[in-house]
Amino acid sequence: MTRRIPQARDRGIPDATVARLPLYLRALNGLAERGTPTVSSEDLATAAGVNSAKLRKDLSHLGSYGTRGVGYDVQYLIYQISRELGLTQDWAVAIVGVGNLGRALANYGGFASRGFRIAGLLDADPAVVGDRIAGLVVEHTDELESVIASRAVSIVVIATPATAAQHVCDRVTRAGVTSILNFAPVVLNVPEGVDVRKVDLSIELQILAFHEQRKANGGPIMAEEWPDGVEQVNERSIGASS
Amino acid sequence: MTRRIPQARDRGIPDATVARLPLYLRALNGLAERGTPTVSSEDLATAAGVNSAKLRKDLSHLGSYGTRGVGYDVQYLIYQISRELGLTQDWAVAIVGVGNLGRALANYGGFASRGFRIAGLLDADPAVVGDRIAGLVVEHTDELESVIASRAVSIVVIATPATAAQHVCDRVTRAGVTSILNFAPVVLNVPEGVDVRKVDLSIELQILAFHEQRKANGGPIMAEEWPDGVEQVNERSIGASS
DNA sequence: GTGCCTTTGTGAAGCTACGCACAAAGTGAG
DNA sequence: CTCACTTTGTGCGTAGCTTCACAAAGGCAC
């Protein structure tokens, strides 16, 4: 691989920190719009909804970009975080699966404004192929490999039904894609070196339901066994098929 | 508050565990569909994409539901996890904001099958009010409080533009809602006792971009300063407004 | 230049989570 | 009944993350 110059922030940006950088970036953009020139870690932390010490430690992983007694220069910090996240270059993104969700994603403004350019929309359904969505014409998934290669797609968003997701995943990884954002409710199997991030709408609701239940009755104090003394036979009475 | 019977799994289910339970539940449902009667922690862990020791420890927080030498009864475990997550009751959910995303959510099948019932769709735009989506008629946000009260809504999904999110949030919390799933790219301010979970599509992409950049060039070895020796003045050249 | 005030950057302590490895517990064959 | 085998449940060492608290550093007034 390429030689690397060892540096303070060389290899060691913790995942937890990386996950928060976009949050800081958004808060900073808000401040920039209002023309704020500098911001203290305290104020920025409040805007981003985190502890100020955590924010300082996070930023310290990027380098020493603050000024003691003053704070951080908003524009400068926006640039540094953007660069660290790789948002100063633009990324070609392909969305596979143009159902309700894929359509919503294609129209979502938050992508284009952050260096993500939707370079292709693909679907297996001939009835959808040819539709014009968000300025792009939907192409057939047969074109998947050629679209990826010709338009230098480096990130693929999978918004297909669960059953198709693994197949699409296999094809795009074989085509050289190493970053996948998966909305299908399945655990994708990928080769070494491929990053998958998963967004699962129903999981979030289930976590909320857990806490809501905890709040409603001070914790589950109901019976621990089956509802009616039912034996543990295969009754298929509870599990909802997805 | 209500008296609580102290129990092994009384108060102490770690958040990290709660976040994984839905994953196990999905894997179990898959096994149940194929008629598998029992499963070992090893196999279930593989299906869910986690370490088997972690899975066993997670499940041990719920109780001792396995049989040594055999494994876990699939149906029984589905029931126990469902109950712990509160999925054995049904939850009335209202979706505020019926844009592309709200529409996708309303049509997403993964909710209904897990005890989440969409009880209301609301939007501020008169052009959308009255539309029929996923079997529901979109109502005006003026009706927000009455919809929440009359239909016992306990979870609200915010899928509005960022600018409207805090206002909607204030109204629903004042109406007694204590669980919110937020898709708007803002940090919501809520009173004590209210749970907010945030799903941010662009943040996931930014995290992917970070890792992708790391893979491309073995870490950022480019200049650490401004592109051209530019001074740190307010140039507004980088930050994209959201 | 001096001294005060503000705010950063970070050492250190506490906490949570992860995963190994193993004893305890259950099954099934003979 | 006994023995060999499987698999759970968990104690424990480790790694990573969070938070506190403070010394070091810079700005500003005079």
XYZ file of C-alpha atoms (C1' of nucleotides) in Angstrom:
544
model
C 0.000 0.000 0.000
C 0.906 3.665 -0.078
C 3.494 4.937 2.367
C 1.968 6.813 5.219
C 3.419 9.673 7.154
C 2.767 8.933 10.792
C 0.930 11.806 12.333
C -0.971 12.667 15.444
C -4.304 12.014 13.808
C -2.862 9.448 11.474
C -4.675 6.243 12.092
C -6.537 6.791 15.255
C -9.875 8.458 14.760
C -12.260 6.374 16.874
C -15.436 5.229 15.168
C -17.512 6.952 17.803
C -15.851 10.219 16.867
C -16.336 9.726 13.138
C -20.014 9.103 13.742
C -20.322 12.468 15.458
C -18.356 14.585 12.991
C -21.327 14.953 10.610
C -23.339 16.214 13.559
C -20.802 18.900 14.312
C -20.644 19.759 10.654
C -24.368 20.351 10.509
C -24.302 22.533 13.610
C -21.410 24.504 12.145
C -23.234 25.040 8.874
C -26.127 26.439 10.844
C -23.795 28.871 12.574
C -22.127 29.787 9.304
C -25.474 30.669 7.763
C -26.101 33.085 10.579
C -22.687 34.603 9.947
C -21.130 33.564 13.266
C -17.348 33.871 12.886
C -16.178 31.780 15.862
C -17.728 29.395 18.343
C -16.663 27.953 21.671
C -16.682 24.226 22.324
C -19.398 24.842 24.883
C -21.759 26.488 22.416
C -21.037 24.087 19.589
C -21.546 21.140 21.903
C -24.921 22.478 22.947
C -25.933 22.974 19.338
C -24.917 19.432 18.481
C -26.418 17.950 21.605
C -23.249 16.522 23.147
C -20.940 17.098 26.086
C -18.372 19.846 25.513
C -15.412 17.768 26.714
C -16.367 15.045 24.288
C -16.537 17.543 21.484
C -13.086 18.913 22.268
C -11.603 15.457 22.428
C -13.268 14.548 19.153
C -11.874 17.618 17.447
C -8.454 17.054 18.945
C -8.246 13.846 16.937
C -8.289 15.914 13.751
C -5.626 18.295 14.907
C -5.318 21.386 17.035
C -7.637 23.751 15.269
C -8.918 25.893 18.106
C -7.619 29.065 19.668
C -7.481 29.163 23.452
C -9.468 31.966 24.920
C -11.431 32.347 21.685
C -12.821 29.098 20.350
C -12.954 27.660 16.874
C -13.151 29.546 13.599
C -16.411 28.331 12.112
C -15.388 28.332 8.455
C -12.022 26.795 9.132
C -13.508 24.027 11.210
C -16.140 23.314 8.565
C -13.348 22.888 6.070
C -11.265 20.634 8.296
C -14.137 18.344 9.186
C -15.330 18.223 5.589
C -11.892 17.274 4.451
C -11.502 14.623 7.098
C -14.833 13.097 6.163
C -13.937 13.208 2.506
C -16.670 15.671 1.578
C -14.369 17.991 -0.317
C -14.411 15.545 -3.192
C -17.652 14.433 -4.739
C -18.900 10.908 -4.523
C -20.939 9.184 -7.180
C -23.774 7.267 -5.577
C -26.068 4.734 -7.221
C -29.425 3.826 -5.734
C -30.653 0.320 -6.465
C -34.352 -0.209 -5.929
C -36.664 2.622 -6.845
C -39.681 1.851 -4.710
C -41.134 4.329 -2.260
C -37.935 4.493 -0.280
C -35.597 4.712 -3.251
C -37.707 7.523 -4.639
C -37.588 9.368 -1.336
C -33.829 8.996 -1.224
C -33.419 10.207 -4.788
C -35.365 13.342 -3.949
C -33.703 13.936 -0.602
C -31.855 17.227 -0.787
C -29.430 16.422 2.002
C -27.225 14.386 -0.301
C -26.368 16.720 -3.121
C -25.483 19.524 -0.752
C -22.818 17.411 0.927
C -20.800 16.188 -1.981
C -22.913 13.160 -2.802
C -24.050 13.072 -6.394
C -26.700 10.594 -7.420
C -25.213 9.072 -10.523
C -27.700 6.325 -11.196
C -31.103 4.912 -10.293
C -31.682 1.254 -11.038
C -34.594 -1.120 -10.663
C -35.458 -4.621 -11.778
C -39.080 -3.800 -12.556
C -39.610 -2.921 -16.255
C -42.620 -0.852 -15.268
C -40.362 1.552 -13.407
C -37.430 1.569 -15.814
C -37.540 4.700 -17.926
C -39.292 6.828 -15.320
C -37.733 10.187 -14.683
C -37.027 10.813 -10.990
C -35.084 13.717 -9.564
C -33.742 14.464 -13.022
C -32.515 10.942 -13.694
C -33.923 8.197 -15.848
C -34.313 4.874 -14.062
C -32.227 2.147 -15.640
C -32.589 -1.600 -15.532
C -30.492 -3.544 -13.037
C -28.984 -5.407 -15.978
C -26.928 -2.238 -16.427
C -25.668 -2.334 -12.853
C -22.054 -3.250 -13.612
C -21.725 -0.899 -16.549
C -23.237 2.016 -14.644
C -20.838 1.455 -11.765
C -17.829 1.238 -14.022
C -18.633 4.045 -16.445
C -19.724 6.581 -13.839
C -17.123 5.726 -11.205
C -19.740 4.878 -8.624
C -18.079 4.269 -5.285
C -21.071 4.084 -2.953
C -24.180 2.016 -3.565
C -27.451 2.437 -1.719
C -29.545 -0.720 -1.567
C -33.247 0.040 -1.250
C -34.579 -3.167 -2.737
C -36.862 -5.721 -1.110
C -35.060 -7.946 1.386
C -35.024 -10.896 -0.985
C -33.040 -9.080 -3.662
C -30.574 -7.336 -1.406
C -27.908 -10.030 -1.117
C -27.899 -10.620 -4.845
C -27.456 -6.939 -5.576
C -24.784 -6.776 -2.892
C -22.846 -9.634 -4.490
C -22.953 -7.989 -7.881
C -21.845 -4.564 -6.748
C -19.018 -5.881 -4.608
C -17.845 -8.008 -7.511
C -17.920 -4.825 -9.568
C -15.510 -3.266 -7.102
C -17.765 -1.237 -4.837
C -16.527 -1.192 -1.239
C -19.095 1.018 0.481
C -22.735 0.056 0.814
C -25.632 1.695 2.580
C -28.269 -0.949 3.143
C -31.935 -0.227 3.822
C -33.102 -3.793 3.289
C -33.853 -5.695 6.476
C -31.224 -8.388 6.042
C -27.692 -8.964 7.237
C -25.536 -8.658 4.156
C -22.640 -10.995 3.607
C -19.691 -9.124 2.153
C -16.051 -9.871 1.355
C -13.256 -8.535 3.526
C -12.672 -4.839 3.108
C -16.207 -3.860 2.197
C -18.027 -1.473 4.525
C -21.724 -1.880 5.060
C -23.854 0.497 7.031
C -27.379 -0.476 7.791
C -30.399 1.695 8.345
C -33.395 -0.156 9.637
C -36.560 1.776 10.137
C -38.406 -0.879 12.049
C -35.540 -1.506 14.456
C -35.653 2.092 15.556
C -39.345 1.802 16.298
C -38.787 -1.385 18.247
C -36.193 0.302 20.428
C -38.628 3.124 21.078
C -41.336 0.634 21.951
C -39.046 -0.963 24.491
C -38.474 2.286 26.307
C -42.096 3.309 25.986
C -43.157 0.083 27.621
C -40.657 0.666 30.394
C -42.143 4.060 31.032
C -45.749 2.862 30.935
C -45.505 0.139 33.562
C -42.408 0.466 35.682
C -40.739 -2.413 33.933
C -42.179 -5.718 32.835
C -43.654 -7.393 35.879
C -46.037 -9.608 34.007
C -45.741 -13.356 33.799
C -42.497 -14.608 32.392
C -43.981 -17.706 30.852
C -46.247 -18.289 27.945
C -49.578 -16.489 28.049
C -51.731 -19.351 29.211
C -49.432 -22.022 30.445
C -49.135 -23.101 26.845
C -46.372 -25.601 26.266
C -43.369 -24.642 24.209
C -44.528 -26.371 21.072
C -44.381 -24.958 17.609
C -47.583 -22.985 17.472
C -46.549 -20.207 15.157
C -48.815 -17.887 17.062
C -46.530 -15.005 17.858
C -43.876 -14.383 15.303
C -44.951 -12.095 12.544
C -43.424 -13.075 9.270
C -41.599 -10.221 7.686
C -44.378 5.015 40.760
C -45.554 1.440 40.624
C -43.918 -1.046 42.946
C -41.474 -3.282 41.173
C -40.577 -6.827 41.936
C -36.804 -6.997 41.893
C -35.745 -9.613 39.422
C -32.680 -10.764 37.604
C -33.577 -8.852 34.478
C -35.276 -6.098 36.441
C -33.615 -2.887 35.528
C -30.467 -3.835 33.831
C -30.830 -4.397 30.130
C -27.965 -2.460 28.537
C -28.846 -0.178 25.660
C -26.431 -2.010 23.426
C -28.346 -5.203 24.081
C -31.738 -3.608 23.445
C -30.456 -2.329 20.135
C -29.574 -5.874 19.078
C -32.735 -7.640 20.186
C -34.669 -6.628 17.054
C -31.848 -8.135 15.037
C -32.163 -11.456 16.807
C -35.903 -11.280 16.420
C -35.615 -10.924 12.688
C -33.189 -13.819 12.416
C -35.511 -15.936 14.543
C -38.492 -15.109 12.370
C -36.522 -16.273 9.384
C -35.791 -19.561 11.118
C -39.425 -19.933 12.200
C -40.595 -19.524 8.616
C -38.384 -22.393 7.605
C -39.873 -24.452 10.435
C -36.678 -24.760 12.475
C -37.678 -25.806 15.995
C -34.494 -24.963 17.918
C -31.313 -23.057 17.275
C -27.917 -22.866 18.942
C -26.386 -19.569 19.975
C -23.689 -20.221 17.405
C -26.107 -20.515 14.490
C -28.332 -17.682 15.607
C -25.324 -15.444 16.104
C -24.142 -16.179 12.581
C -27.571 -15.398 11.182
C -27.674 -12.120 13.046
C -24.083 -11.248 12.251
C -22.741 -11.068 15.807
C -20.408 -12.971 18.096
C -22.031 -15.965 19.793
C -20.807 -15.081 23.263
C -22.313 -11.634 22.886
C -25.596 -13.143 21.824
C -25.686 -15.460 24.828
C -24.899 -12.619 27.175
C -27.582 -10.476 25.583
C -30.188 -13.202 25.962
C -29.112 -13.904 29.520
C -30.298 -10.409 30.411
C -33.843 -11.459 29.580
C -33.710 -14.650 31.582
C -32.452 -18.162 31.218
C -34.392 -19.327 28.206
C -31.989 -21.802 26.631
C -31.434 -25.503 27.184
C -27.855 -26.624 27.576
C -26.854 -29.197 25.060
C -29.759 -28.224 22.806
C -30.032 -24.516 22.230
C -33.005 -22.167 22.198
C -36.584 -22.979 21.235
C -37.229 -20.673 18.315
C -40.896 -19.927 18.980
C -40.375 -19.468 22.685
C -37.492 -17.107 22.180
C -39.454 -15.108 19.634
C -42.172 -14.685 22.215
C -39.799 -13.677 24.991
C -37.954 -11.109 22.929
C -41.190 -9.733 21.521
C -42.579 -9.336 24.985
C -39.457 -7.679 26.288
C -39.490 -5.215 23.415
C -43.164 -4.545 23.938
C -44.232 -5.946 20.599
C -46.944 -8.149 21.999
C -49.107 -5.090 22.375
C -49.848 -2.875 19.433
C -48.613 0.660 19.201
C -50.435 3.460 17.490
C -48.023 5.499 15.409
C -48.635 8.841 13.750
C -46.500 10.088 10.902
C -46.152 13.845 10.599
C -44.962 15.070 7.239
C -46.168 13.231 4.181
C -43.469 14.069 1.690
C -41.497 11.466 -0.167
C -40.125 10.006 3.018
C -43.380 10.043 4.955
C -45.043 8.294 2.051
C -42.350 5.649 1.969
C -42.715 5.082 5.678
C -46.498 4.806 5.434
C -46.144 2.118 2.813
C -43.321 0.280 4.536
C -44.571 -3.181 5.412
C -42.071 -3.758 8.189
C -44.111 -1.742 10.655
C -47.515 -3.380 10.599
C -46.053 -6.840 10.915
C -44.356 -5.953 14.181
C -47.166 -4.494 16.190
C -46.898 -0.958 14.903
C -50.151 0.369 13.520
C -50.146 3.569 11.555
C -52.983 5.498 13.130
C -52.583 8.822 11.422
C -50.869 10.704 8.616
C -50.618 14.456 8.969
C -49.250 17.258 6.846
C -49.350 21.029 6.857
C -49.732 21.331 3.105
C -53.402 21.657 2.041
C -52.484 20.141 -1.328
C -51.634 16.875 0.360
C -54.399 16.813 2.965
C -57.163 14.496 1.831
C -54.911 12.205 -0.196
C -55.349 8.532 0.467
C -52.054 6.801 1.283
C -51.676 3.224 2.471
C -55.357 3.148 3.274
C -55.342 6.330 5.356
C -56.552 9.805 4.559
C -53.983 12.510 5.215
C -55.169 14.995 7.817
C -54.095 18.555 8.473
C -51.560 19.183 11.219
C -54.165 21.354 12.928
C -55.679 18.051 14.002
C -52.420 16.867 15.565
C -53.469 17.068 19.200
C -56.890 15.583 18.643
C -55.525 12.702 16.566
C -52.993 11.891 19.271
C -55.577 11.987 22.023
C -58.446 10.224 20.294
C -56.386 7.411 18.783
C -54.071 6.860 21.734
C -50.979 7.589 19.665
C -47.881 6.865 21.705
C -45.148 7.114 19.087
C -44.766 9.944 16.603
C -42.590 9.841 13.503
C -41.366 13.231 12.364
C -40.698 13.315 8.629
C -41.140 17.030 8.077
C -38.625 19.504 6.713
C -35.977 20.491 9.255
C -37.545 23.868 9.865
C -40.852 22.424 11.056
C -39.479 19.590 13.162
C -38.969 21.403 16.467
C -42.404 22.967 16.311
C -44.050 19.604 15.678
C -41.932 18.104 18.430
C -43.059 20.740 20.924
C -46.693 20.163 20.106
C -46.609 16.381 20.338
C -44.655 16.358 23.587
C -47.118 18.854 25.049
C -49.843 16.458 23.934
C -48.214 13.765 26.043
C -46.184 11.802 23.513
C -42.926 10.509 24.987
C -41.409 8.580 22.082
C -40.309 10.250 18.882
C -38.577 8.937 15.806
C -36.997 11.871 14.050
C -35.962 11.892 10.398
C -35.448 15.632 10.187
C -31.811 16.722 10.235
C -31.987 18.727 13.461
C -31.232 18.096 17.104
C -34.599 18.140 18.827
C -35.004 19.767 22.191
C -37.314 17.746 24.379
C -38.431 17.774 28.008
C -37.083 15.269 30.520
C -38.492 11.794 30.055
C -39.051 11.988 26.323
C -37.105 9.556 24.132
C -35.935 10.675 20.740
C -34.285 8.426 18.219
C -32.769 9.981 15.170
C -32.319 8.511 11.729
C -30.196 10.596 9.462
C -29.675 9.421 5.941
C -26.918 11.830 5.041
C -24.911 11.095 8.181
C -24.680 7.441 7.199
C -23.347 8.409 3.792
C -20.809 10.729 5.364
C -19.511 7.948 7.573
C -19.185 5.718 4.529
C -17.362 8.448 2.675
C -14.869 8.729 5.516
C -13.992 5.053 5.337
C -14.006 5.051 1.569
C -11.502 7.887 1.552
C -9.348 6.011 4.022
C -9.335 3.021 1.741
C -8.586 5.024 -1.394
C -5.469 6.818 -0.214
C -3.988 5.208 2.848
C -5.193 7.970 5.081
C -5.205 11.709 4.514
C -1.664 12.760 3.798
C -2.567 15.880 1.916
C -1.990 19.372 3.208
C -3.540 20.100 6.553
C -4.045 23.751 5.855
C -6.335 25.653 3.602
C -6.148 24.717 -0.058
C -3.986 27.574 -1.245
C -2.539 29.148 1.799
C -5.769 31.056 2.043
C -6.174 32.907 5.300
C -8.809 31.834 7.734
C -11.239 34.574 6.827
C -14.927 34.187 6.301
C -15.080 33.104 2.729
C -18.146 30.906 2.803
C -16.590 28.814 0.154
C -16.900 25.365 1.625
C -19.925 24.892 3.801
C -22.940 23.783 1.842
C -26.103 25.179 3.267
C -28.564 22.466 4.079
C 4.986 44.567 29.353
C 2.019 42.780 32.955
C -1.796 40.597 34.739
C -6.412 38.854 34.318
C -9.734 36.298 31.928
C -11.387 32.898 28.721
C -11.123 28.628 26.484
C -8.586 24.824 24.612
C -6.305 20.314 24.786
C -5.467 16.358 27.533
C -4.106 13.293 31.672
C -6.469 10.315 34.493
C -10.350 7.957 36.486
C -14.665 5.603 35.927
C -17.780 3.127 33.204
C -19.559 0.200 29.610
C -19.023 -3.249 26.334
C -16.683 -7.069 24.141
C -15.029 -11.714 23.737
C -12.412 -15.588 25.555
C -12.642 -19.578 27.915
C -14.607 -22.708 31.072
C -17.569 -24.822 34.585
C -22.282 -26.238 35.010
C -26.159 -28.409 33.060
C -28.639 -30.990 30.120
C -29.127 -34.897 26.323
C -28.776 -39.386 24.560
C -26.528 -43.890 23.834
C -25.538 -48.178 25.733
C -26.727 -45.768 35.819
C -22.802 -44.091 33.686
C -20.239 -41.809 30.354
C -19.320 -38.902 26.522
C -20.853 -35.044 24.087
C -23.098 -30.616 23.265
C -24.272 -26.071 24.432
C -25.551 -22.616 27.740
C -24.555 -18.965 31.131
C -21.008 -16.199 33.090
C -16.483 -14.671 35.480
C -12.787 -12.115 34.059
C -9.271 -9.586 31.549
C -9.087 -6.012 28.090
C -10.180 -2.333 25.131
C -12.616 1.714 24.122
C -15.513 5.495 25.292
C -17.032 9.258 28.399
C -16.470 12.736 31.747
C -14.049 15.489 35.029
C -10.805 18.666 36.126
C -6.895 21.388 35.304
C -2.575 23.151 33.385
C -1.120 25.504 29.321
C -1.995 28.974 25.915
C -3.737 32.830 23.818
C -6.305 37.474 23.863
C -7.265 41.948 25.790
C -7.128 45.990 28.706
C -4.311 49.231 30.574
